[in-house]
Short mmCIF file of C-alpha atoms in Angstrom, two decimals:
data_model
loop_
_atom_site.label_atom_id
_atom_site.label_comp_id
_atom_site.label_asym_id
_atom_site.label_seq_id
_atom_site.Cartn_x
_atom_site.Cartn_y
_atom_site.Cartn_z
CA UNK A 1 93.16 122.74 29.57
CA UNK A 2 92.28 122.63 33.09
CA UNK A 3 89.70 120.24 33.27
CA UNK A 4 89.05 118.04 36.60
CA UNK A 5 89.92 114.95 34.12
CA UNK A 6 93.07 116.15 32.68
CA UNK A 7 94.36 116.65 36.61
CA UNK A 8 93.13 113.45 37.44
CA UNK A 9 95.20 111.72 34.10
CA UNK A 10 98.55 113.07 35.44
CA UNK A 11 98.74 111.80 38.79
CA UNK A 12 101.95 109.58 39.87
CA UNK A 13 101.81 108.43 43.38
CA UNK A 14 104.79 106.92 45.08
CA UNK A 15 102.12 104.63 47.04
CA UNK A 16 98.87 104.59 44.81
CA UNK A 17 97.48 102.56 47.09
CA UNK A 18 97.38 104.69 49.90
CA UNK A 19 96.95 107.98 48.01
CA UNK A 20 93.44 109.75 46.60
CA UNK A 21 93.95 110.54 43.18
CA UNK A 22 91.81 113.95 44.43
CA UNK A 23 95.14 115.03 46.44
CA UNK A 24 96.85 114.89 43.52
CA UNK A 25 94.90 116.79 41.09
CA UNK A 26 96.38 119.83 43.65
CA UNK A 27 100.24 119.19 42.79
CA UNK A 28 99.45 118.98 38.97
CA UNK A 29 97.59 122.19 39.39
CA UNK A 30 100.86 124.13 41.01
CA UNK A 31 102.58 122.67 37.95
CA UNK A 32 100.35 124.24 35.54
CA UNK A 33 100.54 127.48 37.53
CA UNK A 34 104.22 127.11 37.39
CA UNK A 35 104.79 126.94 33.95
CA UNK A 36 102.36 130.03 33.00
CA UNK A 37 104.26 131.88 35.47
CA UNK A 38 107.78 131.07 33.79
CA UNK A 39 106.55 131.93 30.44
CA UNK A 40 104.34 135.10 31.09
CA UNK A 41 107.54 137.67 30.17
CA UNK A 42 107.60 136.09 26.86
CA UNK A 43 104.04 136.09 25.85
CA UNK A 44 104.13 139.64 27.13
CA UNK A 45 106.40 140.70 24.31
CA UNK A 46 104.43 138.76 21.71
CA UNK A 47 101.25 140.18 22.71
CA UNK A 48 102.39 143.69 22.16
CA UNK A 49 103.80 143.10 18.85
CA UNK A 50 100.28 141.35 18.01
CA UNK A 51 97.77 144.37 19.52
CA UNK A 52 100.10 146.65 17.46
CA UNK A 53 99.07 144.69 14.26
CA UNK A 54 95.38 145.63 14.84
CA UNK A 55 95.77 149.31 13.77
CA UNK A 56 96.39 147.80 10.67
CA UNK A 57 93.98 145.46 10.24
CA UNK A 58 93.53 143.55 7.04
CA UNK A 59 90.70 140.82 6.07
CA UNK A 60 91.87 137.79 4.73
CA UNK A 61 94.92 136.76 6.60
CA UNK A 62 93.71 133.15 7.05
CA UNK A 63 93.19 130.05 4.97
CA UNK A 64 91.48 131.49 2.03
CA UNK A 65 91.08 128.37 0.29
CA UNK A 66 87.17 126.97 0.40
CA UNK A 67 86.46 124.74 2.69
CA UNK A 68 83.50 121.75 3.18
CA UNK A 69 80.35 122.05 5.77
CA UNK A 70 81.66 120.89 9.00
CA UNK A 71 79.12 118.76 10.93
CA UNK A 72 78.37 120.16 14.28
CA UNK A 73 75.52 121.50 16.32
CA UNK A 74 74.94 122.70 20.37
CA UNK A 75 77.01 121.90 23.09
CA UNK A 76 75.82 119.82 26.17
CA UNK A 77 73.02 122.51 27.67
CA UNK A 78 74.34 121.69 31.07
CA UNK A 79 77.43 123.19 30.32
CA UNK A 80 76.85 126.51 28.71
CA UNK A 81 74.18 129.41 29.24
CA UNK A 82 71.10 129.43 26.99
CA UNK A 83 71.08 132.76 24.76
CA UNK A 84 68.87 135.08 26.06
CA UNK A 85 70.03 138.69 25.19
CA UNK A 86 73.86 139.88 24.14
CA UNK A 87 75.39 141.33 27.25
CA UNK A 88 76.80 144.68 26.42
CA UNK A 89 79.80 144.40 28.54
CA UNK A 90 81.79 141.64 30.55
CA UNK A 91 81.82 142.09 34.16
CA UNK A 92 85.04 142.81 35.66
CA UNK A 93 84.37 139.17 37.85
CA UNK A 94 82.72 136.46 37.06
CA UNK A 95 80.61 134.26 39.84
CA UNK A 96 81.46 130.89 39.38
CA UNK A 97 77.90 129.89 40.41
CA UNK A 98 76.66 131.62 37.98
CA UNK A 99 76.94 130.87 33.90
CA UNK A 100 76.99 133.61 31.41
CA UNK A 101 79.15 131.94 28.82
CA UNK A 102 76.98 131.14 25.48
CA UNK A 103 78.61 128.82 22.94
CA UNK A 104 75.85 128.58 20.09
CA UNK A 105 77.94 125.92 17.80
CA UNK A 106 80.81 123.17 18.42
CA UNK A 107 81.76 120.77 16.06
CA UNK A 108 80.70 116.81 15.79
CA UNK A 109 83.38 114.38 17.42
CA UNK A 110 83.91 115.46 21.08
CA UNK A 111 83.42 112.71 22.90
CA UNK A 112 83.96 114.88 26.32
CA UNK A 113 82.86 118.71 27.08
CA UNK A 114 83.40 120.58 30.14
CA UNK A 115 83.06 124.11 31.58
CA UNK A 116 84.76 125.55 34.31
CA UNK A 117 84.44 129.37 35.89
CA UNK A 118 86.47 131.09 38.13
CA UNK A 119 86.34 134.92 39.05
CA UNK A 120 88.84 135.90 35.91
CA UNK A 121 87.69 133.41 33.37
CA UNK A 122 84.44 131.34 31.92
CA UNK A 123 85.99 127.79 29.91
CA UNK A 124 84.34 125.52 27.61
CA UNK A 125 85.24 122.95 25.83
CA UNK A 126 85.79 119.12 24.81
CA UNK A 127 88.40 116.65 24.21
CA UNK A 128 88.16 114.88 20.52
CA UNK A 129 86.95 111.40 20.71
CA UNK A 130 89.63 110.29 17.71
CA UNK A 131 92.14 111.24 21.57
CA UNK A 132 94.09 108.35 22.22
CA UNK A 133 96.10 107.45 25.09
CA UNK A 134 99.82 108.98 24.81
CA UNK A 135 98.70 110.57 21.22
CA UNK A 136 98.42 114.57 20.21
CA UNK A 137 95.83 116.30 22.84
CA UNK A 138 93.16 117.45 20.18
CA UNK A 139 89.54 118.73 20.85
CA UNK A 140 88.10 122.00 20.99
CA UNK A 141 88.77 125.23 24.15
CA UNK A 142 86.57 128.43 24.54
CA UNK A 143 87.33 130.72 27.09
CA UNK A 144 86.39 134.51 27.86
CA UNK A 145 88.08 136.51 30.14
CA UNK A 146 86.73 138.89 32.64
CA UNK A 147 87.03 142.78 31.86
CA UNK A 148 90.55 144.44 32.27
CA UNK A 149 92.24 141.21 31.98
CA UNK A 150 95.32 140.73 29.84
CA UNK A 151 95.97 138.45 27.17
CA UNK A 152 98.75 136.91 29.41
CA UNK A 153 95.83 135.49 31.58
CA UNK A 154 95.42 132.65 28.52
CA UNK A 155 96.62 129.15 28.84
CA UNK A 156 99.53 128.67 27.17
CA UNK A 157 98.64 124.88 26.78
CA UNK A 158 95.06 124.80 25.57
CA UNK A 159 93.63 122.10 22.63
CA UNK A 160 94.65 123.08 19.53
CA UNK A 161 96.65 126.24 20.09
CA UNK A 162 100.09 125.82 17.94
CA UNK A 163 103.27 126.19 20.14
CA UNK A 164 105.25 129.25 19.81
CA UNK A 165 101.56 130.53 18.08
CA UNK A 166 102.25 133.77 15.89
CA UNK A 167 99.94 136.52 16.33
CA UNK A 168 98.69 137.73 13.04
CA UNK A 169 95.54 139.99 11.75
CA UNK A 170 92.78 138.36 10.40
CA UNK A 171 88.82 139.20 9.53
CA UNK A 172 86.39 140.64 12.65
CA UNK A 173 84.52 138.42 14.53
CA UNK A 174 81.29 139.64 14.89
CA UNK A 175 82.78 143.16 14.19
CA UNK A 176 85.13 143.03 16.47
CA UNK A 177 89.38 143.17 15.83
CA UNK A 178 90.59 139.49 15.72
CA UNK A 179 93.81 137.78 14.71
CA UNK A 180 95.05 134.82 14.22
CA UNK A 181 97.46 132.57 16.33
CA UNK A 182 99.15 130.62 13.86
CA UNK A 183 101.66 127.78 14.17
CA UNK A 184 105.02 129.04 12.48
CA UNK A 185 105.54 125.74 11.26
CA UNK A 186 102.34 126.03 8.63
CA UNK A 187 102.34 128.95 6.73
CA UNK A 188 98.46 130.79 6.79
CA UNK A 189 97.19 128.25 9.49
CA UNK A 190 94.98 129.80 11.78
CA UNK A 191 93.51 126.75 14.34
CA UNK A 192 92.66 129.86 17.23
CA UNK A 193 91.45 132.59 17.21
CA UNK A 194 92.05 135.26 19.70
CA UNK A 195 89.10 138.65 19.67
CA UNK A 196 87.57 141.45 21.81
CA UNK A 197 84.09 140.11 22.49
CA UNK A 198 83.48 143.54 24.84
CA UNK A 199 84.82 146.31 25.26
CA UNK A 200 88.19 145.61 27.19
CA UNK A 201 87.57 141.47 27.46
CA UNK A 202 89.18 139.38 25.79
CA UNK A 203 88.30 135.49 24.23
CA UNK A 204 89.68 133.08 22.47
CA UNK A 205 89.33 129.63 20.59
CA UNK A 206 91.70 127.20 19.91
CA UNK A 207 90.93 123.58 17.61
CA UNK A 208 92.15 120.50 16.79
CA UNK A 209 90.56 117.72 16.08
CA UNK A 210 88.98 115.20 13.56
CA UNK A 211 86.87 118.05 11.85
CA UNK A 212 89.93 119.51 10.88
CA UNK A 213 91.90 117.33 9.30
CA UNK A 214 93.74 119.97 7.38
CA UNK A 215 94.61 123.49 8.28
CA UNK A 216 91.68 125.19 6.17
CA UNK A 217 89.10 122.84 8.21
CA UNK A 218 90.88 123.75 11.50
CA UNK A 219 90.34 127.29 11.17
CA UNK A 220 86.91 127.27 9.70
CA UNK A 221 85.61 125.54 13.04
CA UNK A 222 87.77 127.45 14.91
CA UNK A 223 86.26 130.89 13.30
CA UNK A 224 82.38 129.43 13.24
CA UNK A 225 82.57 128.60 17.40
CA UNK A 226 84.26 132.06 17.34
CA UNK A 227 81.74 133.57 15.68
CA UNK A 228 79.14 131.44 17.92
CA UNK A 229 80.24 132.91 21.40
CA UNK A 230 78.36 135.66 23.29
CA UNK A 231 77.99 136.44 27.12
CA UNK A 232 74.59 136.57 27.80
CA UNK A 233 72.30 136.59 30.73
CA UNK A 234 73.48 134.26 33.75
CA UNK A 235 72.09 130.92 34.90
CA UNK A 236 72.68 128.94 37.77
CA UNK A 237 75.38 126.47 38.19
CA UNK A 238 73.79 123.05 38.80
CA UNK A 239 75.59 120.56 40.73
CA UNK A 240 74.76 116.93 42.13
CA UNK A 241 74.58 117.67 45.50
CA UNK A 242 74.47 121.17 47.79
CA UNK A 243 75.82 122.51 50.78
CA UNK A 244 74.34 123.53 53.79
CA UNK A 245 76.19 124.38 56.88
CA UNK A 246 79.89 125.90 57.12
CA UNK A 247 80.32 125.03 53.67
CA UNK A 248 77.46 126.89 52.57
CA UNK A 249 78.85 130.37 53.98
CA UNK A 250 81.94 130.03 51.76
CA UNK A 251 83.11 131.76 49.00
CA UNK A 252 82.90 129.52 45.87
CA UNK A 253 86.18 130.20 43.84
CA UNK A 254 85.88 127.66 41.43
CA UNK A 255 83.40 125.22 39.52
CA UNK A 256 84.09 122.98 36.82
CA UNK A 257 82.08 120.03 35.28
CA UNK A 258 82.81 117.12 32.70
CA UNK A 259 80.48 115.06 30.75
CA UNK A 260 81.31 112.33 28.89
CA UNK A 261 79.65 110.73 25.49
CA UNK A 262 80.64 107.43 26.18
CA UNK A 263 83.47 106.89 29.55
CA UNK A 264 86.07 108.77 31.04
CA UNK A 265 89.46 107.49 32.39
CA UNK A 266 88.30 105.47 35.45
CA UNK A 267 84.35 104.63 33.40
CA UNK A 268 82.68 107.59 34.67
CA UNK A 269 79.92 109.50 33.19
CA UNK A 270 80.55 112.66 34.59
CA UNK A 271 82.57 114.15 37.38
CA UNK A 272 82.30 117.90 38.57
CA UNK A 273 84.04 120.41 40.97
CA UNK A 274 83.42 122.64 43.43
CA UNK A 275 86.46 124.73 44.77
CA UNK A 276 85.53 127.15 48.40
CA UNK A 277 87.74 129.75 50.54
CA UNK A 278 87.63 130.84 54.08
CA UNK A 279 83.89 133.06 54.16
CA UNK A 280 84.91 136.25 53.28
CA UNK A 281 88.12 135.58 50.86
CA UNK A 282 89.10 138.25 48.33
CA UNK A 283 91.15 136.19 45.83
CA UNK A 284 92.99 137.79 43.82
CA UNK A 285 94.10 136.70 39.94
CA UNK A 286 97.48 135.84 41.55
CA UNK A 287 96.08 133.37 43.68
CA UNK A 288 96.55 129.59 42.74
CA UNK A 289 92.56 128.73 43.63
CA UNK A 290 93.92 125.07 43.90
CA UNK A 291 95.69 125.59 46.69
CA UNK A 292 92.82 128.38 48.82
CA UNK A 293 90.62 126.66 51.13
CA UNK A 294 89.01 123.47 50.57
CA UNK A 295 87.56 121.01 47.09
CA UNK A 296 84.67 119.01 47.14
CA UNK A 297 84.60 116.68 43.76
CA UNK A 298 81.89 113.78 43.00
CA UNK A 299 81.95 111.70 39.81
CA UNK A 300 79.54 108.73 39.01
CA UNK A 301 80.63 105.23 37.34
CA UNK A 302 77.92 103.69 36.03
CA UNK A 303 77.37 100.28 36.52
CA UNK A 304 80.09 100.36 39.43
CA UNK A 305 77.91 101.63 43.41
CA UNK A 306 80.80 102.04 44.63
CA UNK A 307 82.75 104.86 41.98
CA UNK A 308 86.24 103.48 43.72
CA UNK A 309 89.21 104.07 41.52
CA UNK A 310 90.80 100.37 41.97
CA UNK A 311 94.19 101.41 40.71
CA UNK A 312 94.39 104.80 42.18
CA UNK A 313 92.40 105.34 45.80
CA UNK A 314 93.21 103.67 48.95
CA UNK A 315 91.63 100.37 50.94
CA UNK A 316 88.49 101.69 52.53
CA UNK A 317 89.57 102.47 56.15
CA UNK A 318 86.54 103.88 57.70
CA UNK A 319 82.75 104.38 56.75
CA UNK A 320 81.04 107.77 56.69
CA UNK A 321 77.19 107.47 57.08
CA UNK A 322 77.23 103.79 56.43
CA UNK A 323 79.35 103.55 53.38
CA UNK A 324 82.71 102.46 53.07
CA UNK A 325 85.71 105.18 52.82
CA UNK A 326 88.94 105.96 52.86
CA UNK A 327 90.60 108.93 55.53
CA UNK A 328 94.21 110.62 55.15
CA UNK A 329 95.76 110.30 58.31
CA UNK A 330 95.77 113.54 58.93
CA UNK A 331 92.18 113.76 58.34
CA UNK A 332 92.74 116.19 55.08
CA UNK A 333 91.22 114.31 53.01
CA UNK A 334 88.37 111.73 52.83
CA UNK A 335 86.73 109.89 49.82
CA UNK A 336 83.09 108.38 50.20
CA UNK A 337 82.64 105.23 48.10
CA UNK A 338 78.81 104.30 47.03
CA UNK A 339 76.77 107.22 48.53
CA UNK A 340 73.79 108.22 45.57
CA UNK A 341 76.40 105.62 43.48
CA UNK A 342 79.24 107.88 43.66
CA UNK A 343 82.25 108.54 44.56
CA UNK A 344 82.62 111.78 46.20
CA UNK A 345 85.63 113.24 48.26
CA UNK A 346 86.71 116.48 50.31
CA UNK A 347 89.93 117.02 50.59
CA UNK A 348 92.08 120.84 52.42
CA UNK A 349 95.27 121.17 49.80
CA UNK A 350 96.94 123.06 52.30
CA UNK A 351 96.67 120.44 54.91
CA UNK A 352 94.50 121.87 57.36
CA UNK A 353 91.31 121.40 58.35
CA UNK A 354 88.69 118.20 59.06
CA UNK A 355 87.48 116.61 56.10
CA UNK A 356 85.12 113.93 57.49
CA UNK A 357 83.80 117.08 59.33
CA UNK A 358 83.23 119.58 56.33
CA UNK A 359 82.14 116.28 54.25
CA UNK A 360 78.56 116.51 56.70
CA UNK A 361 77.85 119.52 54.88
CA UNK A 362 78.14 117.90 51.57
CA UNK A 363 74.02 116.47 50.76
CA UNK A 364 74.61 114.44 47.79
CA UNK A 365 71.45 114.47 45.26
CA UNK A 366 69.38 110.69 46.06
CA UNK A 367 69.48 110.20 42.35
CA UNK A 368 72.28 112.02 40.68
CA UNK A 369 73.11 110.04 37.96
CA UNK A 370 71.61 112.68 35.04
CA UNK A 371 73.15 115.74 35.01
CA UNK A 372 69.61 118.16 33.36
CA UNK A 373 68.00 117.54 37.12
CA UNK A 374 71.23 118.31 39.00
CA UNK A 375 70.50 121.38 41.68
CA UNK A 376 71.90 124.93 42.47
CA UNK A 377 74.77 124.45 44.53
CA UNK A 378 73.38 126.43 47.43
#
């Protein structure tokens, strides 16, 4: 799952206390690129055998056995679009300022949800709150992908999908050809769910989590978000601050926003993402967006002004408009402690460009703190 928060809980610093922790949400994301890259010939092969399986579709494949009502309801509003109409098609992009991803039903016990867009995909989802530290990564992923994009363009790592997953036909979603990914090891398990939501675009959903304690439970919330998710018409991304300037007249590549129930790793309430290229950039679905211009990330601990991550940022070395921050010395990177209460940073992951510089163009919201009055981006 590529959520700001799982990049941030894999950092290892040989000198935490010079390093951001931002800089090294970067390396974790080449390692995740990495490792879809080394597997992509393999899940090539199994995704052939699988499509193949639709022409001879069968109901039923999955746990047939009944099941108990699963408590659930809506996800966070900030997170997802509000239905308004079905789309008809997916787009063969997707604006990552722009929401069209509609998840009508999750299920009780995520104690985080996020959402993250990029041209090729739309994400939500939500670690489980039963998640503890060094235990099994459960919760809940959604994603859709943009028209014409293959199957191999899934995470081979998200919440709840079974390792080695086994393609194998199961009832329509919402009409539409579906199958089941199911762990070898458990015979009939079906905790994801991959489908066609549009013509050509794919989705899937992947569970795990204290709703389903067995394997019937997992895939009945796994089918009912399934059968939950539309595309429908887009809404802004909100954000807690905008841009203005150079910053405004670049190509957004990337946003992503968490939201926590109760705390995240360092305390905070929320942190969110905004990833920009060069004005102009054609990415392509190739491209490791991680690595293509410049990241601008703000997260709020509340009860703590100054949002400093004792045990992972540097000594405040500087001050940018009267607060206290820290600077790379190579001016890549700069991370502003206390301004609207947060901590907010800038940082170029290729090692070029003036962070204190682009971080003028960053107008952080006066009162930030809850996410419904955040503000379009630009």
């Amino acid at each position: 799952m590529k959520t700001t928060d799982d990049l941030r809980a894999a950092l290892s610093y040989a000198s935490p206390s010079s390093t951001p922790d931002t800089i090294g949400m970067i390396a974790k994301g080449r390692r995740i690129r990495a490792a879809r890259r080394a597997v992509a010939g393999f899940a090539a092969v199994t995704v052939a055998a699988a499509v193949g399986l639709f022409t001879a579709l069968q109901p039923g494949s999955g746990p047939d056995q009944p099941v108990p009502p699963v408590a659930g309801g809506a996800p966070n509003p900030v997170l997802v679009a509000a239905y308004s109409s079905m789309a008809t098609e997916a787009p063969v992009k997707f604006d990552p300022l722009r929401r069209t991803l509609n998840v009508g039903w999750i299920p009780a016990g995520l104690g985080a949800q996020y959402a993250e867009i990029t041209p090729w995909e739309q994400t939500f989802g939500g670690h489980d709150a039963a998640y503890v530290n060094g235990g099994p990564d459960i919760g809940l992923v959604v994603t859709v992908l943009a028209r014409k994009r293959p199957v191999t363009d899934f995470s081979d790592g998200a919440l709840g999908l079974p390792r080695f997953a086994v393609a194998k036909p199961t009832e329509p979603v919402n009409g539409a050809a579906a199958e089941c990914l199911t762990d070898p090891k458990v015979p009939g398990s079906c905790p994801a769910i991959r489908w066609q939501y549009a013509p050509d675009a794919w989705a899937r959903v992947s569970y795990a989590g204290s709703a389903g304690a067995t394997p019937a439970q997992a895939a009945a919330v796994a089918r009912r978000v399934a059968e939950s998710v539309t595309l429908t018409k887009d809404q802004t991304v909100r954000m807690p601050f905008t841009l203005s300037g150079k910053l405004a007249g670049m190509t957004v590549t990337r946003t992503s926003t968490q939201i926590y129930s109760t705390a995240g790793n360092h305390g905070e309430a929320w942190s969110a993402t905004v990833q920009l290229a060069p004005a102009g950039t054609v990415v392509k679905p190739t491209d490791d967006l991680l690595q293509v211009g410049l990241f601008v990330d703000v997260m709020l601990v509340p009860g703590d002004p100054s949002g400093r991550i004792k045990d992972r940022d540097g000594q405040p070395n500087t001050t940018v408009n009267g607060h206290p921050a820290w600077r790379a010395a190579d001016g890549t990177a700069v991370i502003v402690f206390g301004a609207s209460g947060t901590r907010s940073a800038v940082g170029y992951p290729d090692g070029h460009g003036d962070a204190t510089a682009a971080y003028a163009d960053v107008a952080l919201l006066a009162h930030p703190a809850d996410p419904s009055a955040w503000q379009p981006l630009k």
